[in-house]
PDB file of C-alpha atoms in Angstrom:
ATOM      1  CA  UNK L 346      -4.448  26.729 -44.297  1.00 47.00           C
ATOM      2  CA  UNK L 347      -6.033  23.332 -45.052  1.00 47.00           C
ATOM      3  CA  UNK L 348      -7.890  21.111 -42.562  1.00 41.00           C
ATOM      4  CA  UNK L 349      -4.864  18.916 -41.947  1.00 40.00           C
ATOM      5  CA  UNK L 350      -2.736  21.900 -41.001  1.00 41.00           C
ATOM      6  CA  UNK L 351      -5.417  23.321 -38.703  1.00 42.00           C
ATOM      7  CA  UNK L 352      -5.515  20.146 -36.594  1.00 46.00           C
ATOM      8  CA  UNK L 353      -1.810  19.424 -36.590  1.00 44.00           C
ATOM      9  CA  UNK L 354      -0.318  19.715 -33.046  1.00 43.00           C
ATOM     10  CA  UNK L 355       1.981  22.654 -32.493  1.00 46.00           C
ATOM     11  CA  UNK L 356       5.670  21.578 -32.507  1.00 45.00           C
ATOM     12  CA  UNK L 357       6.132  23.396 -29.181  1.00 45.00           C
ATOM     13  CA  UNK L 358       3.572  21.196 -27.406  1.00 50.00           C
ATOM     14  CA  UNK L 359       4.820  17.845 -26.168  1.00 51.00           C
ATOM     15  CA  UNK L 360       2.905  15.050 -24.493  1.00 52.00           C
ATOM     16  CA  UNK L 361       3.358  14.671 -20.750  1.00 56.00           C
ATOM     17  CA  UNK L 362       5.491  11.654 -19.822  1.00 71.00           C
ATOM     18  CA  UNK L 363       3.464   8.597 -18.830  1.00 84.00           C
ATOM     19  CA  UNK L 364       3.183   7.855 -15.124  1.00 93.00           C
ATOM     20  CA  UNK L 365       5.127   4.735 -14.178  1.00 97.00           C
ATOM     21  CA  UNK L 366       3.686   2.418 -11.531  1.00 98.00           C
ATOM     22  CA  UNK L 367       5.407   0.014  -9.131  1.00 98.00           C
ATOM     23  CA  UNK L 368       3.445  -2.679  -7.301  1.00 98.00           C
ATOM     24  CA  UNK L 369       4.956  -3.593  -3.911  1.00 98.00           C
ATOM     25  CA  UNK L 370       3.811  -6.963  -2.562  1.00 97.00           C
ATOM     26  CA  UNK L 371       4.920  -8.478   0.775  1.00 96.00           C
ATOM     27  CA  UNK L 372       4.847 -12.285   0.774  1.00 95.00           C
ATOM     28  CA  UNK L 373       5.161 -15.021   3.363  1.00 94.00           C
ATOM     29  CA  UNK L 374       4.235 -18.484   2.079  1.00 95.00           C
ATOM     30  CA  UNK L 375       1.881 -17.200  -0.617  1.00 96.00           C
ATOM     31  CA  UNK L 376       2.952 -19.393  -3.567  1.00 96.00           C
ATOM     32  CA  UNK L 377      -0.575 -20.540  -4.493  1.00 96.00           C
ATOM     33  CA  UNK L 378      -1.948 -17.004  -4.270  1.00 96.00           C
ATOM     34  CA  UNK L 379       0.876 -15.600  -6.398  1.00 97.00           C
ATOM     35  CA  UNK L 380      -0.050 -18.000  -9.175  1.00 97.00           C
ATOM     36  CA  UNK L 381      -3.405 -16.197  -9.350  1.00 96.00           C
ATOM     37  CA  UNK L 382      -2.197 -12.643  -8.686  1.00 97.00           C
ATOM     38  CA  UNK L 383       0.944 -12.153 -10.775  1.00 97.00           C
ATOM     39  CA  UNK L 384      -0.509 -12.935 -14.217  1.00 96.00           C
ATOM     40  CA  UNK L 385      -3.183 -10.316 -13.526  1.00 95.00           C
ATOM     41  CA  UNK L 386      -0.727  -7.515 -12.727  1.00 95.00           C
ATOM     42  CA  UNK L 387      -0.671  -6.227 -16.277  1.00 91.00           C
ATOM     43  CA  UNK L 388      -1.219  -2.542 -15.524  1.00 87.00           C
ATOM     44  CA  UNK L 389       2.062  -1.865 -13.731  1.00 96.00           C
ATOM     45  CA  UNK L 390       5.572  -1.124 -14.963  1.00 97.00           C
ATOM     46  CA  UNK L 391       7.462  -2.761 -12.109  1.00 98.00           C
ATOM     47  CA  UNK L 392       6.760  -5.449  -9.524  1.00 98.00           C
ATOM     48  CA  UNK L 393       8.682  -5.571  -6.242  1.00 98.00           C
ATOM     49  CA  UNK L 394       8.119  -8.661  -4.120  1.00 97.00           C
ATOM     50  CA  UNK L 395       9.482  -8.692  -0.579  1.00 97.00           C
ATOM     51  CA  UNK L 396       9.588 -12.285   0.594  1.00 97.00           C
ATOM     52  CA  UNK L 397       9.905 -13.144   4.279  1.00 95.00           C
ATOM     53  CA  UNK L 398      12.002 -16.274   3.694  1.00 94.00           C
ATOM     54  CA  UNK L 399       8.992 -18.336   2.626  1.00 95.00           C
ATOM     55  CA  UNK L 400       9.273 -22.122   2.850  1.00 95.00           C
ATOM     56  CA  UNK L 401       6.673 -22.902   0.164  1.00 95.00           C
ATOM     57  CA  UNK L 402       8.660 -21.647  -2.836  1.00 95.00           C
ATOM     58  CA  UNK L 403       6.979 -18.233  -3.110  1.00 96.00           C
ATOM     59  CA  UNK L 404      10.151 -16.605  -4.444  1.00 96.00           C
ATOM     60  CA  UNK L 405      10.655 -19.312  -7.065  1.00 96.00           C
ATOM     61  CA  UNK L 406       7.023 -19.092  -8.200  1.00 97.00           C
ATOM     62  CA  UNK L 407       7.290 -15.306  -8.498  1.00 96.00           C
ATOM     63  CA  UNK L 408      10.509 -15.551 -10.529  1.00 96.00           C
ATOM     64  CA  UNK L 409       8.998 -18.147 -12.866  1.00 97.00           C
ATOM     65  CA  UNK L 410       5.769 -16.220 -13.449  1.00 97.00           C
ATOM     66  CA  UNK L 411       7.318 -12.750 -13.636  1.00 96.00           C
ATOM     67  CA  UNK L 412      11.012 -12.920 -14.559  1.00 95.00           C
ATOM     68  CA  UNK L 413      10.985  -9.113 -14.697  1.00 95.00           C
ATOM     69  CA  UNK L 414      10.042  -8.804 -11.004  1.00 97.00           C
ATOM     70  CA  UNK L 415      12.443  -7.485  -8.384  1.00 97.00           C
ATOM     71  CA  UNK L 416      12.524 -10.102  -5.628  1.00 97.00           C
ATOM     72  CA  UNK L 417      13.843  -9.117  -2.214  1.00 97.00           C
ATOM     73  CA  UNK L 418      14.489 -11.569   0.615  1.00 95.00           C
ATOM     74  CA  UNK L 419      14.579 -10.566   4.257  1.00 94.00           C
ATOM     75  CA  UNK L 420      13.745 -12.190   7.611  1.00 93.00           C
ATOM     76  CA  UNK L 421       9.995 -12.168   8.414  1.00 88.00           C
ATOM     77  CA  UNK L 422       9.993  -9.103  10.685  1.00 88.00           C
ATOM     78  CA  UNK L 423       6.437  -8.081   9.750  1.00 91.00           C
ATOM     79  CA  UNK L 424       4.393  -6.435   7.020  1.00 92.00           C
ATOM     80  CA  UNK L 425       5.654  -2.951   7.848  1.00 93.00           C
ATOM     81  CA  UNK L 426       9.303  -3.958   7.542  1.00 95.00           C
ATOM     82  CA  UNK L 427       8.568  -5.668   4.231  1.00 95.00           C
ATOM     83  CA  UNK L 428       6.779  -2.626   2.823  1.00 96.00           C
ATOM     84  CA  UNK L 429       9.593  -0.288   3.829  1.00 96.00           C
ATOM     85  CA  UNK L 430      12.076  -2.492   1.981  1.00 96.00           C
ATOM     86  CA  UNK L 431       9.794  -2.578  -1.042  1.00 97.00           C
ATOM     87  CA  UNK L 432       9.347   1.187  -1.062  1.00 97.00           C
ATOM     88  CA  UNK L 433      13.123   1.651  -0.960  1.00 96.00           C
ATOM     89  CA  UNK L 434      13.531  -0.591  -4.012  1.00 97.00           C
ATOM     90  CA  UNK L 435      10.686   0.907  -6.072  1.00 98.00           C
ATOM     91  CA  UNK L 436      11.533   3.149  -9.036  1.00 97.00           C
ATOM     92  CA  UNK L 437       8.058   4.045 -10.380  1.00 97.00           C
ATOM     93  CA  UNK L 438       6.460   7.469 -10.058  1.00 97.00           C
ATOM     94  CA  UNK L 439       3.563   5.882  -8.147  1.00 98.00           C
ATOM     95  CA  UNK L 440       3.758   3.006  -5.682  1.00 98.00           C
ATOM     96  CA  UNK L 441       0.759   0.732  -5.220  1.00 98.00           C
ATOM     97  CA  UNK L 442       0.896  -1.608  -2.238  1.00 96.00           C
ATOM     98  CA  UNK L 443      -1.334  -4.645  -2.194  1.00 95.00           C
ATOM     99  CA  UNK L 444      -1.537  -7.978  -0.421  1.00 94.00           C
ATOM    100  CA  UNK L 445      -0.403 -11.224  -2.002  1.00 95.00           C
ATOM    101  CA  UNK L 446      -3.405 -13.259  -0.844  1.00 93.00           C
ATOM    102  CA  UNK L 447      -5.653 -12.485  -3.820  1.00 93.00           C
ATOM    103  CA  UNK L 448      -8.120 -10.406  -1.807  1.00 94.00           C
ATOM    104  CA  UNK L 449      -7.299  -7.163  -3.639  1.00 95.00           C
ATOM    105  CA  UNK L 450      -8.337  -6.890  -7.278  1.00 95.00           C
ATOM    106  CA  UNK L 451      -5.468  -5.742  -9.551  1.00 96.00           C
ATOM    107  CA  UNK L 452      -8.089  -4.299 -11.916  1.00 96.00           C
ATOM    108  CA  UNK L 453      -8.674  -1.508  -9.371  1.00 97.00           C
ATOM    109  CA  UNK L 454      -5.109  -0.183  -9.652  1.00 97.00           C
ATOM    110  CA  UNK L 455      -6.110   2.237 -12.406  1.00 96.00           C
ATOM    111  CA  UNK L 456      -8.632   3.952 -10.109  1.00 96.00           C
ATOM    112  CA  UNK L 457      -5.955   4.546  -7.475  1.00 97.00           C
ATOM    113  CA  UNK L 458      -3.372   5.818  -9.959  1.00 97.00           C
ATOM    114  CA  UNK L 459      -5.888   8.134 -11.649  1.00 96.00           C
ATOM    115  CA  UNK L 460      -6.375  10.034  -8.392  1.00 97.00           C
ATOM    116  CA  UNK L 461      -2.615  10.397  -7.914  1.00 97.00           C
ATOM    117  CA  UNK L 462      -2.388  11.759 -11.451  1.00 96.00           C
ATOM    118  CA  UNK L 463      -5.088  14.294 -10.531  1.00 96.00           C
ATOM    119  CA  UNK L 464      -2.869  15.706  -7.788  1.00 96.00           C
ATOM    120  CA  UNK L 465      -3.374  13.577  -4.685  1.00 97.00           C
ATOM    121  CA  UNK L 466      -0.270  12.369  -2.845  1.00 97.00           C
ATOM    122  CA  UNK L 467      -1.843   9.461  -0.971  1.00 97.00           C
ATOM    123  CA  UNK L 468      -4.862   7.405  -2.056  1.00 97.00           C
ATOM    124  CA  UNK L 469      -6.342   4.831   0.294  1.00 96.00           C
ATOM    125  CA  UNK L 470      -8.847   2.147  -0.579  1.00 96.00           C
ATOM    126  CA  UNK L 471     -12.152   2.021   1.282  1.00 96.00           C
ATOM    127  CA  UNK L 472     -14.404  -0.998   1.599  1.00 93.00           C
ATOM    128  CA  UNK L 473     -17.168   1.289   2.910  1.00 93.00           C
ATOM    129  CA  UNK L 474     -17.190   3.890   0.137  1.00 94.00           C
ATOM    130  CA  UNK L 475     -19.926   3.632  -2.484  1.00 92.00           C
ATOM    131  CA  UNK L 476     -19.007   0.713  -4.717  1.00 92.00           C
ATOM    132  CA  UNK L 477     -16.750  -0.941  -2.153  1.00 95.00           C
ATOM    133  CA  UNK L 478     -17.321  -3.978   0.030  1.00 93.00           C
ATOM    134  CA  UNK L 479     -15.747  -7.036   1.599  1.00 93.00           C
ATOM    135  CA  UNK L 480     -16.210 -10.781   1.635  1.00 91.00           C
ATOM    136  CA  UNK L 481     -13.432 -11.218   4.172  1.00 81.00           C
ATOM    137  CA  UNK L 482     -14.353  -9.096   7.199  1.00 81.00           C
ATOM    138  CA  UNK L 483     -15.498 -11.073  10.226  1.00 82.00           C
ATOM    139  CA  UNK L 484     -17.857  -9.464  12.739  1.00 85.00           C
ATOM    140  CA  UNK L 485     -14.953  -8.880  15.152  1.00 81.00           C
ATOM    141  CA  UNK L 486     -12.679  -7.335  12.539  1.00 81.00           C
ATOM    142  CA  UNK L 487     -15.479  -5.190  11.133  1.00 87.00           C
ATOM    143  CA  UNK L 488     -16.406  -3.887  14.583  1.00 89.00           C
ATOM    144  CA  UNK L 489     -12.797  -3.205  15.540  1.00 83.00           C
ATOM    145  CA  UNK L 490     -12.111  -1.374  12.296  1.00 84.00           C
ATOM    146  CA  UNK L 491     -15.205   0.789  12.735  1.00 91.00           C
ATOM    147  CA  UNK L 492     -14.196   1.840  16.246  1.00 90.00           C
ATOM    148  CA  UNK L 493     -10.590   2.508  15.227  1.00 89.00           C
ATOM    149  CA  UNK L 494     -11.787   4.540  12.236  1.00 91.00           C
ATOM    150  CA  UNK L 495     -14.021   6.661  14.468  1.00 94.00           C
ATOM    151  CA  UNK L 496     -11.167   7.244  16.892  1.00 92.00           C
ATOM    152  CA  UNK L 497      -8.833   8.243  14.065  1.00 91.00           C
ATOM    153  CA  UNK L 498     -11.419  10.681  12.703  1.00 93.00           C
ATOM    154  CA  UNK L 499     -11.734  12.226  16.175  1.00 93.00           C
ATOM    155  CA  UNK L 500      -8.004  12.445  16.873  1.00 92.00           C
ATOM    156  CA  UNK L 501      -6.960  13.684  13.444  1.00 91.00           C
ATOM    157  CA  UNK L 502     -10.106  15.580  12.390  1.00 93.00           C
ATOM    158  CA  UNK L 503     -10.564  13.453   9.296  1.00 93.00           C
ATOM    159  CA  UNK L 504     -13.610  11.925   7.669  1.00 94.00           C
ATOM    160  CA  UNK L 505     -12.320   8.507   6.637  1.00 94.00           C
ATOM    161  CA  UNK L 506     -14.697   5.618   6.083  1.00 94.00           C
ATOM    162  CA  UNK L 507     -12.097   2.830   6.410  1.00 93.00           C
ATOM    163  CA  UNK L 508      -8.835   2.848   8.354  1.00 90.00           C
ATOM    164  CA  UNK L 509      -7.382  -0.672   8.537  1.00 86.00           C
ATOM    165  CA  UNK L 510      -7.116  -1.563   4.863  1.00 89.00           C
ATOM    166  CA  UNK L 511      -3.841  -1.961   3.032  1.00 89.00           C
ATOM    167  CA  UNK L 512      -4.732  -1.212  -0.593  1.00 96.00           C
ATOM    168  CA  UNK L 513      -2.919   2.114  -1.018  1.00 97.00           C
ATOM    169  CA  UNK L 514      -1.268   4.168  -3.748  1.00 97.00           C
ATOM    170  CA  UNK L 515       1.108   7.046  -3.157  1.00 97.00           C
ATOM    171  CA  UNK L 516       3.639   9.155  -4.973  1.00 97.00           C
ATOM    172  CA  UNK L 517       7.076   7.627  -4.531  1.00 97.00           C
ATOM    173  CA  UNK L 518       8.550  10.994  -3.556  1.00 96.00           C
ATOM    174  CA  UNK L 519       6.051  11.149  -0.669  1.00 96.00           C
ATOM    175  CA  UNK L 520       7.515   8.071   1.038  1.00 96.00           C
ATOM    176  CA  UNK L 521      10.344  10.008   2.700  1.00 95.00           C
ATOM    177  CA  UNK L 522       7.818  12.557   4.011  1.00 95.00           C
ATOM    178  CA  UNK L 523       5.911   9.802   5.851  1.00 95.00           C
ATOM    179  CA  UNK L 524       9.028   8.694   7.804  1.00 93.00           C
ATOM    180  CA  UNK L 525       7.634   5.231   8.443  1.00 93.00           C
ATOM    181  CA  UNK L 526       8.873   3.151  11.377  1.00 90.00           C
ATOM    182  CA  UNK L 527       6.222   0.506  12.040  1.00 89.00           C
ATOM    183  CA  UNK L 528       7.180  -3.091  11.357  1.00 87.00           C
ATOM    184  CA  UNK L 529       3.766  -4.792  11.589  1.00 87.00           C
ATOM    185  CA  UNK L 530       0.259  -4.389  10.199  1.00 85.00           C
ATOM    186  CA  UNK L 531      -0.019  -1.049  11.985  1.00 88.00           C
ATOM    187  CA  UNK L 532       2.036   0.507   9.190  1.00 91.00           C
ATOM    188  CA  UNK L 533      -1.198   0.952   7.222  1.00 92.00           C
ATOM    189  CA  UNK L 534      -2.533   3.254   9.945  1.00 91.00           C
ATOM    190  CA  UNK L 535       0.826   4.959  10.427  1.00 93.00           C
ATOM    191  CA  UNK L 536       0.817   5.887   6.751  1.00 93.00           C
ATOM    192  CA  UNK L 537      -2.648   7.413   7.064  1.00 94.00           C
ATOM    193  CA  UNK L 538      -2.007   9.495  10.177  1.00 93.00           C
ATOM    194  CA  UNK L 539       1.439  10.654   9.037  1.00 94.00           C
ATOM    195  CA  UNK L 540      -0.063  11.677   5.704  1.00 95.00           C
ATOM    196  CA  UNK L 541      -2.428  13.934   7.669  1.00 94.00           C
ATOM    197  CA  UNK L 542       0.149  15.488   9.990  1.00 93.00           C
ATOM    198  CA  UNK L 543       2.623  16.150   7.161  1.00 95.00           C
ATOM    199  CA  UNK L 544      -0.008  17.837   5.005  1.00 95.00           C
ATOM    200  CA  UNK L 545      -0.206  15.374   2.131  1.00 96.00           C
ATOM    201  CA  UNK L 546      -3.231  15.518  -0.143  1.00 97.00           C
ATOM    202  CA  UNK L 547      -5.335  12.448   0.661  1.00 96.00           C
ATOM    203  CA  UNK L 548      -8.183  10.736  -1.155  1.00 96.00           C
ATOM    204  CA  UNK L 549     -10.273   7.604  -0.620  1.00 96.00           C
ATOM    205  CA  UNK L 550     -11.393   5.344  -3.454  1.00 97.00           C
ATOM    206  CA  UNK L 551     -13.905   2.505  -3.346  1.00 97.00           C
ATOM    207  CA  UNK L 552     -12.392  -0.976  -3.226  1.00 97.00           C
ATOM    208  CA  UNK L 553     -13.861  -4.455  -2.974  1.00 96.00           C
ATOM    209  CA  UNK L 554     -12.019  -6.964  -0.790  1.00 94.00           C
ATOM    210  CA  UNK L 555     -12.452 -10.614  -1.705  1.00 94.00           C
ATOM    211  CA  UNK L 556     -11.723 -13.644   0.400  1.00 92.00           C
ATOM    212  CA  UNK L 557      -8.164 -14.877   0.784  1.00 90.00           C
ATOM    213  CA  UNK L 558      -7.768 -17.501  -1.931  1.00 90.00           C
ATOM    214  CA  UNK L 559      -5.416 -19.959  -0.226  1.00 88.00           C
ATOM    215  CA  UNK L 560      -3.829 -20.380   3.185  1.00 74.00           C
ATOM    216  CA  UNK L 561      -4.389 -18.681   6.509  1.00 77.00           C
ATOM    217  CA  UNK L 562      -4.243 -14.960   7.252  1.00 70.00           C
ATOM    218  CA  UNK L 563      -1.158 -13.659   9.075  1.00 68.00           C
ATOM    219  CA  UNK L 564      -3.308 -11.036  10.840  1.00 66.00           C
ATOM    220  CA  UNK L 565      -4.037 -11.479  14.546  1.00 61.00           C
ATOM    221  CA  UNK L 566      -7.122  -9.408  15.334  1.00 65.00           C
ATOM    222  CA  UNK L 567      -6.421  -8.637  19.009  1.00 65.00           C
ATOM    223  CA  UNK L 568      -2.633  -8.285  18.826  1.00 75.00           C
ATOM    224  CA  UNK L 569      -2.574  -6.202  15.664  1.00 67.00           C
ATOM    225  CA  UNK L 570      -5.598  -4.137  16.710  1.00 71.00           C
ATOM    226  CA  UNK L 571      -3.776  -3.218  19.928  1.00 79.00           C
ATOM    227  CA  UNK L 572      -0.670  -2.246  17.942  1.00 83.00           C
ATOM    228  CA  UNK L 573      -2.788  -0.030  15.686  1.00 81.00           C
ATOM    229  CA  UNK L 574      -4.342   1.670  18.711  1.00 80.00           C
ATOM    230  CA  UNK L 575      -0.978   2.315  20.400  1.00 82.00           C
ATOM    231  CA  UNK L 576       0.555   3.653  17.223  1.00 81.00           C
ATOM    232  CA  UNK L 577      -2.412   5.937  16.483  1.00 80.00           C
ATOM    233  CA  UNK L 578      -2.540   7.472  19.963  1.00 79.00           C
ATOM    234  CA  UNK L 579       1.245   7.730  20.199  1.00 76.00           C
ATOM    235  CA  UNK L 580       1.447   9.483  16.830  1.00 75.00           C
ATOM    236  CA  UNK L 581      -1.174  11.984  17.980  1.00 78.00           C
ATOM    237  CA  UNK L 582       0.974  12.849  21.004  1.00 71.00           C
ATOM    238  CA  UNK L 583       4.181  12.977  18.958  1.00 78.00           C
ATOM    239  CA  UNK L 584       3.065  13.745  15.406  1.00 74.00           C
ATOM    240  CA  UNK L 585       5.377  13.555  12.421  1.00 76.00           C
ATOM    241  CA  UNK L 586       5.541  16.957  10.738  1.00 79.00           C
ATOM    242  CA  UNK L 587       6.624  17.933   7.262  1.00 72.00           C
ATOM    243  CA  UNK L 588      10.305  18.783   7.210  1.00 64.00           C
ATOM    244  CA  UNK L 589      12.970  19.402   4.607  1.00 47.00           C
ATOM    245  CA  UNK L 590      15.617  17.984   6.880  1.00 46.00           C
ATOM    246  CA  UNK L 591      17.029  14.569   6.111  1.00 40.00           C
ATOM    247  CA  UNK L 592      15.511  11.815   8.230  1.00 44.00           C
ATOM    248  CA  UNK L 593      18.079   9.786  10.112  1.00 40.00           C
ATOM    249  CA  UNK L 594      15.998   6.606   9.971  1.00 40.00           C
ATOM    250  CA  UNK L 595      17.205   4.302   7.198  1.00 38.00           C
ATOM    251  CA  UNK L 596      15.520   0.993   6.377  1.00 40.00           C
ATOM    252  CA  UNK L 597      17.753  -2.091   6.599  1.00 38.00           C
ATOM    253  CA  UNK L 598      19.468  -2.959   3.325  1.00 40.00           C
ATOM    254  CA  UNK L 599      17.498  -5.803   1.724  1.00 42.00           C
ATOM    255  CA  UNK L 600      18.971  -8.791  -0.065  1.00 41.00           C
ATOM    256  CA  UNK L 601      18.032  -8.855  -3.757  1.00 42.00           C
ATOM    257  CA  UNK L 602      17.524 -12.247  -5.374  1.00 44.00           C
ATOM    258  CA  UNK L 603      18.351 -12.739  -9.044  1.00 40.00           C
ATOM    259  CA  UNK L 604      15.392 -14.125 -10.986  1.00 42.00           C
ATOM    260  CA  UNK L 605      14.994 -17.844 -10.359  1.00 41.00           C
ATOM    261  CA  UNK L 606      17.318 -17.999  -7.343  1.00 40.00           C
ATOM    262  CA  UNK L 607      15.917 -18.868  -3.937  1.00 40.00           C
ATOM    263  CA  UNK L 608      16.985 -17.330  -0.649  1.00 39.00           C
TER     264      UNK L 608
END
């Protein structure tokens, strides 16, 4: 046997299929931010944009920059409703959810996906893990997040370093297990606590949050913090458990926009 034959792969061994990745991005008047974000989303196989009937041409900008993107239009019912519609439309093996405001670096997607490929079902970004950070957290938001994180760790016996952060990757087949119902920003926390109570394998990965590039944040610190608290305590009293039974909750059917067509 010569050297070439010794190192030739066995015909019976085949390479594992590549993991496909879908980025789900809720938008509401984020046209200027999309001009920065979309050209940088080079490490994903599919982009799903859920637009809340923006009036600044967000859908048209997205279609022009990424003609391959799936663009969904629905009334602006909240971030949670938008994410549920995006999850339903995604076809990749892994879903990565990120904000449209330019605060989340697309270059970090590979770190999230790598942990899913290593066997984790749900990977959440942390601004407090080694290597993470934030330019965007105000004193009030930072304090509120710290207290909510401590409460979550007490209620759910976890050891998270960051709770209220929406840079997340998960296996697409884990979405049904989470049985999400939240319509607002509290969906980020609902995903975390339901991942615990349904027994998903969870990991944190360091993430750096930049400032919003353009426009004003849609987050209301007091209102959305209260919604997070109610959802977290309510889910502890009535936890979602893993089940093989079909969930009766079905997300509303979204309206798909052909590329270049506005709502």
